Amino acid sequence: MNAAFTAAQDPESGFVVSVEVVPWVNNVEFQQVSQLNNKFVRNSYECIRNATTGETIDTCYDSNSTSRPEDVDITCGWIGEVEQNDPSLCFQNGSEDAVNNQARKFNVLANAEFLSTIDMVVREELVTLNIHMRCIDRLMSYHSDYDDDEVHNHLDSTSANSITVMALRWRLLHGDHGTPSSDFIIAGREFLHVTKAMSIQQKITHFVKPCMMAMGSSKFGFPQGKMQYYHWTEMSECNKIMCILPSTEWIPGSNTCQLIQTNFLQLKDWLKQYCPADLEQWHSDEETPGVLNLDVSNKIPQNSN
């Protein structure tokens, strides 16, 4: 990039009229490191034939057999990854490519994009969790005398969408469960952000890690060979479509993901509207947003004497 930028500064270099975009799997250096140019070799097999007539046993079929019925599998060779090699029917006639080189490149591209999608989904969930926890921390820092003060809505400041400090704190801790109060602890119930953190950990443990480990496994002696041999839709550790969708969580015992609870769906809206949790008075009185005024003297009843 630096060389291209420097070259473009030369007044004699002319104008860029087109750019050729080449897939990174076609890069020579990448192919050398990933061994994409090295073949996935496996034994090939053929039916034993009569030396005189060239005929095979009636029940033997290989990839060269022209008389094999469509509904009958080959007898000598490979059915998927299953080796068909009955010594009484077959002999090894050499070796063959286990998978087409272009198919390997296609799998690498598709699987890399899939892993990138998984990473994006998990990162988004972790960022949302961080915003959630910081917003709770901010609300906890307010003196209890501010519980009935309104929190500023960053998307819609009309009074129809107003919410108090106590109500927002309750929602971020418990969702719509129960009635908001200054005593925000419910016996035997986890806080919403704790439940969400556990949900993310479950998805990473039971989906993300197993999928990455499977793709990183060797195949035909090649490190990370499975990433080249299989498409992610063919790998049981990875082909859980629901788990790569946003707003889903891992369900223990079901070996898959499903849409998250209603509270988590609402949570994103609450965070977008009210976090960071600024008091409405900061905006209406043109006070500095984000600066907590710890002076609560105006909240304390004055002695009439």
PDB file of C-alpha atoms in Angstrom:
ATOM      1  CA  MET A   1       0.000   0.000   0.000  1.00  0.00           C
ATOM      2  CA  ASN A   2       2.830   2.404   0.811  1.00  0.00           C
ATOM      3  CA  ALA A   3       4.500   1.657  -2.510  1.00  0.00           C
ATOM      4  CA  ALA A   4       1.241   2.263  -4.380  1.00  0.00           C
ATOM      5  CA  PHE A   5       0.642   5.520  -2.521  1.00  0.00           C
ATOM      6  CA  THR A   6       4.183   6.755  -3.201  1.00  0.00           C
ATOM      7  CA  ALA A   7       3.941   5.826  -6.859  1.00  0.00           C
ATOM      8  CA  ALA A   8       0.709   7.781  -7.155  1.00  0.00           C
ATOM      9  CA  GLN A   9       2.551  10.970  -6.101  1.00  0.00           C
ATOM     10  CA  ASP A  10       4.683  10.892  -9.234  1.00  0.00           C
ATOM     11  CA  PRO A  11       3.188  13.400 -11.726  1.00  0.00           C
ATOM     12  CA  GLU A  12       4.261  11.054 -14.549  1.00  0.00           C
ATOM     13  CA  SER A  13       2.405   8.080 -13.104  1.00  0.00           C
ATOM     14  CA  GLY A  14      -0.909   8.907 -14.767  1.00  0.00           C
ATOM     15  CA  PHE A  15      -4.385   8.165 -13.456  1.00  0.00           C
ATOM     16  CA  VAL A  16      -5.818   5.024 -11.893  1.00  0.00           C
ATOM     17  CA  VAL A  17      -8.610   3.940 -14.208  1.00  0.00           C
ATOM     18  CA  SER A  18      -9.289   0.454 -12.831  1.00  0.00           C
ATOM     19  CA  VAL A  19      -8.412  -1.787  -9.906  1.00  0.00           C
ATOM     20  CA  GLU A  20      -8.259  -5.563 -10.075  1.00  0.00           C
ATOM     21  CA  VAL A  21      -9.668  -7.239  -6.983  1.00  0.00           C
ATOM     22  CA  VAL A  22      -8.317 -10.749  -6.451  1.00  0.00           C
ATOM     23  CA  PRO A  23      -9.480 -13.188  -3.722  1.00  0.00           C
ATOM     24  CA  TRP A  24      -6.832 -13.542  -1.039  1.00  0.00           C
ATOM     25  CA  VAL A  25      -6.850 -17.335  -1.459  1.00  0.00           C
ATOM     26  CA  ASN A  26      -5.260 -16.760  -4.890  1.00  0.00           C
ATOM     27  CA  ASN A  27      -2.283 -15.052  -3.273  1.00  0.00           C
ATOM     28  CA  VAL A  28       0.819 -17.181  -3.888  1.00  0.00           C
ATOM     29  CA  GLU A  29       2.272 -16.637  -0.408  1.00  0.00           C
ATOM     30  CA  PHE A  30      -1.025 -17.591   1.238  1.00  0.00           C
ATOM     31  CA  GLN A  31      -1.270 -20.748  -0.860  1.00  0.00           C
ATOM     32  CA  GLN A  32       2.251 -21.756   0.152  1.00  0.00           C
ATOM     33  CA  VAL A  33       1.579 -21.292   3.857  1.00  0.00           C
ATOM     34  CA  SER A  34      -1.828 -22.991   3.737  1.00  0.00           C
ATOM     35  CA  GLN A  35      -0.535 -25.722   1.384  1.00  0.00           C
ATOM     36  CA  LEU A  36      -3.491 -25.131  -0.919  1.00  0.00           C
ATOM     37  CA  ASN A  37      -1.406 -26.217  -3.901  1.00  0.00           C
ATOM     38  CA  ASN A  38      -0.553 -29.535  -2.262  1.00  0.00           C
ATOM     39  CA  LYS A  39      -3.044 -32.244  -3.115  1.00  0.00           C
ATOM     40  CA  PHE A  40      -5.206 -34.045  -0.597  1.00  0.00           C
ATOM     41  CA  VAL A  41      -4.174 -37.555  -1.644  1.00  0.00           C
ATOM     42  CA  ARG A  42      -5.964 -40.784  -0.825  1.00  0.00           C
ATOM     43  CA  ASN A  43      -5.784 -44.333  -2.192  1.00  0.00           C
ATOM     44  CA  SER A  44      -7.894 -45.125  -5.238  1.00  0.00           C
ATOM     45  CA  TYR A  45      -9.412 -48.562  -5.842  1.00  0.00           C
ATOM     46  CA  GLU A  46     -10.645 -50.575  -8.805  1.00  0.00           C
ATOM     47  CA  CYS A  47     -12.571 -53.785  -9.195  1.00  0.00           C
ATOM     48  CA  ILE A  48     -10.531 -56.936  -9.879  1.00  0.00           C
ATOM     49  CA  ARG A  49     -11.033 -57.913 -13.498  1.00  0.00           C
ATOM     50  CA  ASN A  50     -10.535 -61.148 -15.367  1.00  0.00           C
ATOM     51  CA  ALA A  51      -7.151 -60.916 -17.069  1.00  0.00           C
ATOM     52  CA  THR A  52      -8.536 -62.485 -20.238  1.00  0.00           C
ATOM     53  CA  THR A  53     -12.032 -61.046 -20.634  1.00  0.00           C
ATOM     54  CA  GLY A  54     -11.598 -57.855 -18.622  1.00  0.00           C
ATOM     55  CA  GLU A  55     -14.891 -58.598 -16.888  1.00  0.00           C
ATOM     56  CA  THR A  56     -15.470 -57.934 -13.192  1.00  0.00           C
ATOM     57  CA  ILE A  57     -17.482 -59.884 -10.701  1.00  0.00           C
ATOM     58  CA  ASP A  58     -21.153 -59.020 -11.249  1.00  0.00           C
ATOM     59  CA  THR A  59     -21.536 -57.417  -7.824  1.00  0.00           C
ATOM     60  CA  CYS A  60     -18.428 -55.214  -8.129  1.00  0.00           C
ATOM     61  CA  TYR A  61     -18.606 -51.622  -9.315  1.00  0.00           C
ATOM     62  CA  ASP A  62     -15.990 -48.883  -9.346  1.00  0.00           C
ATOM     63  CA  SER A  63     -15.819 -45.331 -10.696  1.00  0.00           C
ATOM     64  CA  ASN A  64     -15.110 -46.717 -14.186  1.00  0.00           C
ATOM     65  CA  SER A  65     -18.094 -49.068 -14.257  1.00  0.00           C
ATOM     66  CA  THR A  66     -20.591 -48.090 -16.957  1.00  0.00           C
ATOM     67  CA  SER A  67     -23.191 -50.699 -16.085  1.00  0.00           C
ATOM     68  CA  ARG A  68     -23.724 -49.680 -12.455  1.00  0.00           C
ATOM     69  CA  PRO A  69     -27.414 -48.983 -11.703  1.00  0.00           C
ATOM     70  CA  GLU A  70     -28.114 -45.470 -10.464  1.00  0.00           C
ATOM     71  CA  ASP A  71     -29.464 -46.699  -7.142  1.00  0.00           C
ATOM     72  CA  VAL A  72     -26.429 -48.904  -6.408  1.00  0.00           C
ATOM     73  CA  ASP A  73     -23.303 -47.582  -4.648  1.00  0.00           C
ATOM     74  CA  ILE A  74     -19.794 -48.323  -5.848  1.00  0.00           C
ATOM     75  CA  THR A  75     -18.084 -51.378  -4.378  1.00  0.00           C
ATOM     76  CA  CYS A  76     -14.490 -50.240  -4.818  1.00  0.00           C
ATOM     77  CA  GLY A  77     -13.585 -46.636  -4.088  1.00  0.00           C
ATOM     78  CA  TRP A  78     -15.070 -43.999  -1.820  1.00  0.00           C
ATOM     79  CA  ILE A  79     -18.623 -43.171  -0.777  1.00  0.00           C
ATOM     80  CA  GLY A  80     -18.163 -39.783   0.783  1.00  0.00           C
ATOM     81  CA  GLU A  81     -15.408 -40.428   3.296  1.00  0.00           C
ATOM     82  CA  VAL A  82     -16.103 -44.149   3.658  1.00  0.00           C
ATOM     83  CA  GLU A  83     -13.481 -46.339   2.017  1.00  0.00           C
ATOM     84  CA  GLN A  84     -14.909 -49.250   0.009  1.00  0.00           C
ATOM     85  CA  ASN A  85     -12.092 -51.794  -0.283  1.00  0.00           C
ATOM     86  CA  ASP A  86     -13.110 -55.432  -0.102  1.00  0.00           C
ATOM     87  CA  PRO A  87      -9.851 -57.368  -0.807  1.00  0.00           C
ATOM     88  CA  SER A  88     -11.825 -60.110  -2.552  1.00  0.00           C
ATOM     89  CA  LEU A  89     -13.259 -57.585  -5.010  1.00  0.00           C
ATOM     90  CA  CYS A  90     -10.869 -54.631  -5.134  1.00  0.00           C
ATOM     91  CA  PHE A  91      -7.238 -53.692  -5.562  1.00  0.00           C
ATOM     92  CA  GLN A  92      -5.396 -50.414  -5.079  1.00  0.00           C
ATOM     93  CA  ASN A  93      -4.622 -48.907  -8.463  1.00  0.00           C
ATOM     94  CA  GLY A  94      -2.885 -45.726  -7.292  1.00  0.00           C
ATOM     95  CA  SER A  95      -3.961 -42.487  -5.647  1.00  0.00           C
ATOM     96  CA  GLU A  96      -6.402 -39.661  -6.337  1.00  0.00           C
ATOM     97  CA  ASP A  97      -7.312 -36.147  -5.190  1.00  0.00           C
ATOM     98  CA  ALA A  98      -9.670 -36.305  -2.254  1.00  0.00           C
ATOM     99  CA  VAL A  99     -11.159 -32.925  -3.114  1.00  0.00           C
ATOM    100  CA  ASN A 100     -10.915 -30.566  -6.066  1.00  0.00           C
ATOM    101  CA  ASN A 101      -8.463 -27.697  -5.528  1.00  0.00           C
ATOM    102  CA  GLN A 102     -11.040 -25.068  -6.517  1.00  0.00           C
ATOM    103  CA  ALA A 103     -13.476 -26.586  -4.022  1.00  0.00           C
ATOM    104  CA  ARG A 104     -10.807 -26.268  -1.333  1.00  0.00           C
ATOM    105  CA  LYS A 105     -10.391 -22.557  -2.128  1.00  0.00           C
ATOM    106  CA  PHE A 106     -14.158 -22.108  -2.039  1.00  0.00           C
ATOM    107  CA  ASN A 107     -14.369 -23.822   1.357  1.00  0.00           C
ATOM    108  CA  VAL A 108     -11.558 -21.707   2.798  1.00  0.00           C
ATOM    109  CA  LEU A 109     -13.265 -18.483   1.698  1.00  0.00           C
ATOM    110  CA  ALA A 110     -16.701 -19.547   2.927  1.00  0.00           C
ATOM    111  CA  ASN A 111     -15.380 -20.850   6.255  1.00  0.00           C
ATOM    112  CA  ALA A 112     -13.264 -17.745   6.893  1.00  0.00           C
ATOM    113  CA  GLU A 113     -16.298 -15.529   6.284  1.00  0.00           C
ATOM    114  CA  PHE A 114     -18.337 -17.751   8.591  1.00  0.00           C
ATOM    115  CA  LEU A 115     -15.783 -17.453  11.390  1.00  0.00           C
ATOM    116  CA  SER A 116     -15.734 -13.690  10.848  1.00  0.00           C
ATOM    117  CA  THR A 117     -19.528 -13.642  11.240  1.00  0.00           C
ATOM    118  CA  ILE A 118     -19.302 -15.608  14.490  1.00  0.00           C
ATOM    119  CA  ASP A 119     -16.673 -13.191  15.779  1.00  0.00           C
ATOM    120  CA  MET A 120     -18.851 -10.200  14.849  1.00  0.00           C
ATOM    121  CA  VAL A 121     -21.912 -11.630  16.609  1.00  0.00           C
ATOM    122  CA  VAL A 122     -20.029 -12.425  19.827  1.00  0.00           C
ATOM    123  CA  ARG A 123     -18.249  -9.056  19.827  1.00  0.00           C
ATOM    124  CA  GLU A 124     -21.568  -7.235  19.422  1.00  0.00           C
ATOM    125  CA  GLU A 125     -23.036  -9.142  22.359  1.00  0.00           C
ATOM    126  CA  LEU A 126     -19.997  -8.347  24.517  1.00  0.00           C
ATOM    127  CA  VAL A 127     -20.134  -4.642  23.580  1.00  0.00           C
ATOM    128  CA  THR A 128     -23.842  -4.545  24.461  1.00  0.00           C
ATOM    129  CA  LEU A 129     -23.093  -6.247  27.788  1.00  0.00           C
ATOM    130  CA  ASN A 130     -20.391  -3.669  28.532  1.00  0.00           C
ATOM    131  CA  ILE A 131     -22.783  -0.774  27.809  1.00  0.00           C
ATOM    132  CA  HIS A 132     -25.404  -2.494  29.965  1.00  0.00           C
ATOM    133  CA  MET A 133     -23.052  -2.831  32.956  1.00  0.00           C
ATOM    134  CA  ARG A 134     -21.695   0.721  32.628  1.00  0.00           C
ATOM    135  CA  CYS A 135     -25.236   2.095  32.525  1.00  0.00           C
ATOM    136  CA  ILE A 136     -26.183   0.176  35.679  1.00  0.00           C
ATOM    137  CA  ASP A 137     -23.016   1.462  37.361  1.00  0.00           C
ATOM    138  CA  ARG A 138     -24.015   5.017  36.441  1.00  0.00           C
ATOM    139  CA  LEU A 139     -27.528   4.586  37.823  1.00  0.00           C
ATOM    140  CA  MET A 140     -26.162   3.062  41.029  1.00  0.00           C
ATOM    141  CA  SER A 141     -23.996   6.132  41.545  1.00  0.00           C
ATOM    142  CA  TYR A 142     -27.028   8.418  41.867  1.00  0.00           C
ATOM    143  CA  HIS A 143     -28.168   9.376  45.340  1.00  0.00           C
ATOM    144  CA  SER A 144     -31.490   7.796  46.288  1.00  0.00           C
ATOM    145  CA  ASP A 145     -33.070  11.256  46.312  1.00  0.00           C
ATOM    146  CA  TYR A 146     -32.807  11.174  42.499  1.00  0.00           C
ATOM    147  CA  ASP A 147     -34.860   7.971  42.178  1.00  0.00           C
ATOM    148  CA  ASP A 148     -37.962   9.819  40.948  1.00  0.00           C
ATOM    149  CA  ASP A 149     -36.073  12.118  38.556  1.00  0.00           C
ATOM    150  CA  GLU A 150     -36.446  11.469  34.848  1.00  0.00           C
ATOM    151  CA  VAL A 151     -33.643  10.009  32.732  1.00  0.00           C
ATOM    152  CA  HIS A 152     -32.979  11.725  29.411  1.00  0.00           C
ATOM    153  CA  ASN A 153     -34.139   9.831  26.315  1.00  0.00           C
ATOM    154  CA  HIS A 154     -31.371  10.226  23.722  1.00  0.00           C
ATOM    155  CA  LEU A 155     -33.692   9.236  20.855  1.00  0.00           C
ATOM    156  CA  ASP A 156     -36.978  10.881  21.829  1.00  0.00           C
ATOM    157  CA  SER A 157     -37.135  13.538  24.536  1.00  0.00           C
ATOM    158  CA  THR A 158     -40.943  13.780  24.641  1.00  0.00           C
ATOM    159  CA  SER A 159     -42.556  13.151  28.002  1.00  0.00           C
ATOM    160  CA  ALA A 160     -44.441  10.150  26.588  1.00  0.00           C
ATOM    161  CA  ASN A 161     -41.171   8.183  26.614  1.00  0.00           C
ATOM    162  CA  SER A 162     -39.860   9.353  29.976  1.00  0.00           C
ATOM    163  CA  ILE A 163     -38.607   6.990  32.664  1.00  0.00           C
ATOM    164  CA  THR A 164     -37.320   7.579  36.177  1.00  0.00           C
ATOM    165  CA  VAL A 165     -33.931   6.628  37.570  1.00  0.00           C
ATOM    166  CA  MET A 166     -35.503   3.947  39.777  1.00  0.00           C
ATOM    167  CA  ALA A 167     -37.592   2.470  36.953  1.00  0.00           C
ATOM    168  CA  LEU A 168     -34.667   2.323  34.508  1.00  0.00           C
ATOM    169  CA  ARG A 169     -32.372   0.805  37.124  1.00  0.00           C
ATOM    170  CA  TRP A 170     -35.005  -1.857  37.799  1.00  0.00           C
ATOM    171  CA  ARG A 171     -35.468  -2.624  34.101  1.00  0.00           C
ATOM    172  CA  LEU A 172     -31.746  -3.023  33.523  1.00  0.00           C
ATOM    173  CA  LEU A 173     -31.474  -5.311  36.543  1.00  0.00           C
ATOM    174  CA  HIS A 174     -34.695  -7.339  36.238  1.00  0.00           C
ATOM    175  CA  GLY A 175     -36.393  -6.518  32.936  1.00  0.00           C
ATOM    176  CA  ASP A 176     -40.175  -6.371  33.264  1.00  0.00           C
ATOM    177  CA  HIS A 177     -40.211  -8.764  36.205  1.00  0.00           C
ATOM    178  CA  GLY A 178     -41.777  -7.333  39.359  1.00  0.00           C
ATOM    179  CA  THR A 179     -42.540  -3.754  40.373  1.00  0.00           C
ATOM    180  CA  PRO A 180     -39.756  -1.114  40.445  1.00  0.00           C
ATOM    181  CA  SER A 181     -38.640  -0.141  43.938  1.00  0.00           C
ATOM    182  CA  SER A 182     -35.619   1.317  45.655  1.00  0.00           C
ATOM    183  CA  ASP A 183     -34.874  -2.150  47.058  1.00  0.00           C
ATOM    184  CA  PHE A 184     -33.633  -3.592  43.761  1.00  0.00           C
ATOM    185  CA  ILE A 185     -32.642  -7.086  44.966  1.00  0.00           C
ATOM    186  CA  ILE A 186     -35.043  -9.993  44.385  1.00  0.00           C
ATOM    187  CA  ALA A 187     -34.237 -13.090  46.427  1.00  0.00           C
ATOM    188  CA  GLY A 188     -33.268 -16.083  44.282  1.00  0.00           C
ATOM    189  CA  ARG A 189     -33.224 -14.121  41.005  1.00  0.00           C
ATOM    190  CA  GLU A 190     -30.107 -13.294  38.984  1.00  0.00           C
ATOM    191  CA  PHE A 191     -29.607  -9.796  37.638  1.00  0.00           C
ATOM    192  CA  LEU A 192     -30.268  -9.409  33.915  1.00  0.00           C
ATOM    193  CA  HIS A 193     -26.652  -8.571  33.041  1.00  0.00           C
ATOM    194  CA  VAL A 194     -25.405 -11.633  34.972  1.00  0.00           C
ATOM    195  CA  THR A 195     -27.829 -13.869  33.058  1.00  0.00           C
ATOM    196  CA  LYS A 196     -26.696 -12.316  29.767  1.00  0.00           C
ATOM    197  CA  ALA A 197     -23.013 -12.822  30.609  1.00  0.00           C
ATOM    198  CA  MET A 198     -23.699 -16.499  31.377  1.00  0.00           C
ATOM    199  CA  SER A 199     -25.627 -16.822  28.086  1.00  0.00           C
ATOM    200  CA  ILE A 200     -22.686 -15.451  26.097  1.00  0.00           C
ATOM    201  CA  GLN A 201     -20.312 -17.800  27.915  1.00  0.00           C
ATOM    202  CA  GLN A 202     -22.573 -20.760  27.091  1.00  0.00           C
ATOM    203  CA  LYS A 203     -22.593 -19.884  23.382  1.00  0.00           C
ATOM    204  CA  ILE A 204     -18.802 -19.507  23.303  1.00  0.00           C
ATOM    205  CA  THR A 205     -18.253 -22.791  25.183  1.00  0.00           C
ATOM    206  CA  HIS A 206     -20.739 -24.966  23.295  1.00  0.00           C
ATOM    207  CA  PHE A 207     -20.742 -23.415  19.819  1.00  0.00           C
ATOM    208  CA  VAL A 208     -17.901 -21.011  19.034  1.00  0.00           C
ATOM    209  CA  LYS A 209     -15.000 -23.020  20.475  1.00  0.00           C
ATOM    210  CA  PRO A 210     -16.102 -26.456  19.147  1.00  0.00           C
ATOM    211  CA  CYS A 211     -16.615 -24.976  15.674  1.00  0.00           C
ATOM    212  CA  MET A 212     -13.176 -23.335  15.641  1.00  0.00           C
ATOM    213  CA  MET A 213     -11.531 -26.494  16.991  1.00  0.00           C
ATOM    214  CA  ALA A 214     -13.207 -28.590  14.292  1.00  0.00           C
ATOM    215  CA  MET A 215     -12.052 -26.265  11.513  1.00  0.00           C
ATOM    216  CA  GLY A 216      -8.554 -26.234  12.942  1.00  0.00           C
ATOM    217  CA  SER A 217      -8.272 -30.020  12.931  1.00  0.00           C
ATOM    218  CA  SER A 218      -5.932 -31.845  10.561  1.00  0.00           C
ATOM    219  CA  LYS A 219      -7.091 -33.732   7.492  1.00  0.00           C
ATOM    220  CA  PHE A 220      -4.932 -35.952   5.276  1.00  0.00           C
ATOM    221  CA  GLY A 221      -1.937 -34.805   7.320  1.00  0.00           C
ATOM    222  CA  PHE A 222      -2.564 -31.104   6.590  1.00  0.00           C
ATOM    223  CA  PRO A 223      -2.849 -28.707   9.570  1.00  0.00           C
ATOM    224  CA  GLN A 224      -6.330 -27.108   9.533  1.00  0.00           C
ATOM    225  CA  GLY A 225      -7.143 -29.442   6.659  1.00  0.00           C
ATOM    226  CA  LYS A 226     -10.795 -29.728   7.671  1.00  0.00           C
ATOM    227  CA  MET A 227     -11.258 -26.032   6.918  1.00  0.00           C
ATOM    228  CA  GLN A 228     -10.307 -26.815   3.326  1.00  0.00           C
ATOM    229  CA  TYR A 229     -12.032 -30.192   2.992  1.00  0.00           C
ATOM    230  CA  TYR A 230     -15.426 -29.286   4.498  1.00  0.00           C
ATOM    231  CA  HIS A 231     -17.833 -26.419   4.042  1.00  0.00           C
ATOM    232  CA  TRP A 232     -19.124 -25.157   7.404  1.00  0.00           C
ATOM    233  CA  THR A 233     -22.614 -26.435   6.560  1.00  0.00           C
ATOM    234  CA  GLU A 234     -21.178 -29.979   6.536  1.00  0.00           C
ATOM    235  CA  MET A 235     -19.660 -29.723  10.019  1.00  0.00           C
ATOM    236  CA  SER A 236     -21.964 -30.658  12.893  1.00  0.00           C
ATOM    237  CA  GLU A 237     -20.034 -28.380  15.263  1.00  0.00           C
ATOM    238  CA  CYS A 238     -20.660 -25.350  13.032  1.00  0.00           C
ATOM    239  CA  ASN A 239     -23.896 -25.781  11.089  1.00  0.00           C
ATOM    240  CA  LYS A 240     -26.146 -24.401  13.819  1.00  0.00           C
ATOM    241  CA  ILE A 241     -27.759 -21.584  11.848  1.00  0.00           C
ATOM    242  CA  MET A 242     -29.659 -20.096  14.796  1.00  0.00           C
ATOM    243  CA  CYS A 243     -26.415 -19.520  16.708  1.00  0.00           C
ATOM    244  CA  ILE A 244     -25.035 -17.071  14.142  1.00  0.00           C
ATOM    245  CA  LEU A 245     -28.170 -14.939  14.156  1.00  0.00           C
ATOM    246  CA  PRO A 246     -28.255 -11.873  16.412  1.00  0.00           C
ATOM    247  CA  SER A 247     -30.368 -12.024  19.561  1.00  0.00           C
ATOM    248  CA  THR A 248     -30.046 -15.782  20.068  1.00  0.00           C
ATOM    249  CA  GLU A 249     -28.753 -17.808  23.003  1.00  0.00           C
ATOM    250  CA  TRP A 250     -27.480 -21.336  23.558  1.00  0.00           C
ATOM    251  CA  ILE A 251     -29.993 -23.702  25.129  1.00  0.00           C
ATOM    252  CA  PRO A 252     -28.253 -26.324  27.345  1.00  0.00           C
ATOM    253  CA  GLY A 253     -29.267 -29.865  26.492  1.00  0.00           C
ATOM    254  CA  SER A 254     -30.755 -28.954  23.106  1.00  0.00           C
ATOM    255  CA  ASN A 255     -27.452 -28.676  21.212  1.00  0.00           C
ATOM    256  CA  THR A 256     -28.647 -25.512  19.445  1.00  0.00           C
ATOM    257  CA  CYS A 257     -29.653 -21.871  19.931  1.00  0.00           C
ATOM    258  CA  GLN A 258     -33.016 -20.120  20.011  1.00  0.00           C
ATOM    259  CA  LEU A 259     -34.276 -16.532  20.153  1.00  0.00           C
ATOM    260  CA  ILE A 260     -33.458 -14.841  23.422  1.00  0.00           C
ATOM    261  CA  GLN A 261     -36.013 -13.924  26.055  1.00  0.00           C
ATOM    262  CA  THR A 262     -38.263 -10.876  25.601  1.00  0.00           C
ATOM    263  CA  ASN A 263     -36.354  -8.934  28.249  1.00  0.00           C
ATOM    264  CA  PHE A 264     -33.130  -9.206  26.254  1.00  0.00           C
ATOM    265  CA  LEU A 265     -34.888  -8.029  23.082  1.00  0.00           C
ATOM    266  CA  GLN A 266     -36.206  -4.966  24.925  1.00  0.00           C
ATOM    267  CA  LEU A 267     -32.846  -4.400  26.547  1.00  0.00           C
ATOM    268  CA  LYS A 268     -31.220  -3.110  23.356  1.00  0.00           C
ATOM    269  CA  ASP A 269     -33.946  -0.494  22.982  1.00  0.00           C
ATOM    270  CA  TRP A 270     -33.546   0.627  26.584  1.00  0.00           C
ATOM    271  CA  LEU A 271     -29.790   0.954  26.183  1.00  0.00           C
ATOM    272  CA  LYS A 272     -30.112   2.936  22.941  1.00  0.00           C
ATOM    273  CA  GLN A 273     -32.688   5.299  24.433  1.00  0.00           C
ATOM    274  CA  TYR A 274     -31.387   5.932  27.943  1.00  0.00           C
ATOM    275  CA  CYS A 275     -27.690   5.079  28.141  1.00  0.00           C
ATOM    276  CA  PRO A 276     -25.506   6.798  29.141  1.00  0.00           C
ATOM    277  CA  ALA A 277     -27.989   7.575  31.911  1.00  0.00           C
ATOM    278  CA  ASP A 278     -28.132  11.384  32.032  1.00  0.00           C
ATOM    279  CA  LEU A 279     -30.722  13.162  34.119  1.00  0.00           C
ATOM    280  CA  GLU A 280     -33.311  15.037  32.076  1.00  0.00           C
ATOM    281  CA  GLN A 281     -32.674  18.163  34.136  1.00  0.00           C
ATOM    282  CA  TRP A 282     -29.128  18.292  32.796  1.00  0.00           C
ATOM    283  CA  HIS A 283     -30.534  18.798  29.335  1.00  0.00           C
ATOM    284  CA  SER A 284     -33.546  20.937  30.159  1.00  0.00           C
ATOM    285  CA  ASP A 285     -31.474  23.230  32.442  1.00  0.00           C
ATOM    286  CA  GLU A 286     -28.589  23.179  29.966  1.00  0.00           C
ATOM    287  CA  GLU A 287     -26.300  21.679  32.554  1.00  0.00           C
ATOM    288  CA  THR A 288     -23.281  19.710  31.390  1.00  0.00           C
ATOM    289  CA  PRO A 289     -24.389  16.214  30.310  1.00  0.00           C
ATOM    290  CA  GLY A 290     -22.448  13.374  31.836  1.00  0.00           C
ATOM    291  CA  VAL A 291     -21.414  15.298  34.967  1.00  0.00           C
ATOM    292  CA  LEU A 292     -23.079  14.060  38.121  1.00  0.00           C
ATOM    293  CA  ASN A 293     -24.117  16.822  40.489  1.00  0.00           C
ATOM    294  CA  LEU A 294     -23.734  15.388  43.958  1.00  0.00           C
ATOM    295  CA  ASP A 295     -25.352  18.408  45.608  1.00  0.00           C
ATOM    296  CA  VAL A 296     -28.672  17.082  46.891  1.00  0.00           C
ATOM    297  CA  SER A 297     -29.421  19.994  49.198  1.00  0.00           C
ATOM    298  CA  ASN A 298     -32.431  20.951  47.075  1.00  0.00           C
ATOM    299  CA  LYS A 299     -33.827  17.466  47.669  1.00  0.00           C
ATOM    300  CA  ILE A 300     -33.704  17.722  51.484  1.00  0.00           C
ATOM    301  CA  PRO A 301     -36.713  19.298  53.192  1.00  0.00           C
ATOM    302  CA  GLN A 302     -35.762  22.517  54.994  1.00  0.00           C
ATOM    303  CA  ASN A 303     -36.518  23.050  58.671  1.00  0.00           C
ATOM    304  CA  SER A 304     -39.370  25.560  58.903  1.00  0.00           C
ATOM    305  CA  ASN A 305     -37.919  26.870  62.136  1.00  0.00           C
TER     306      ASN A 305
END
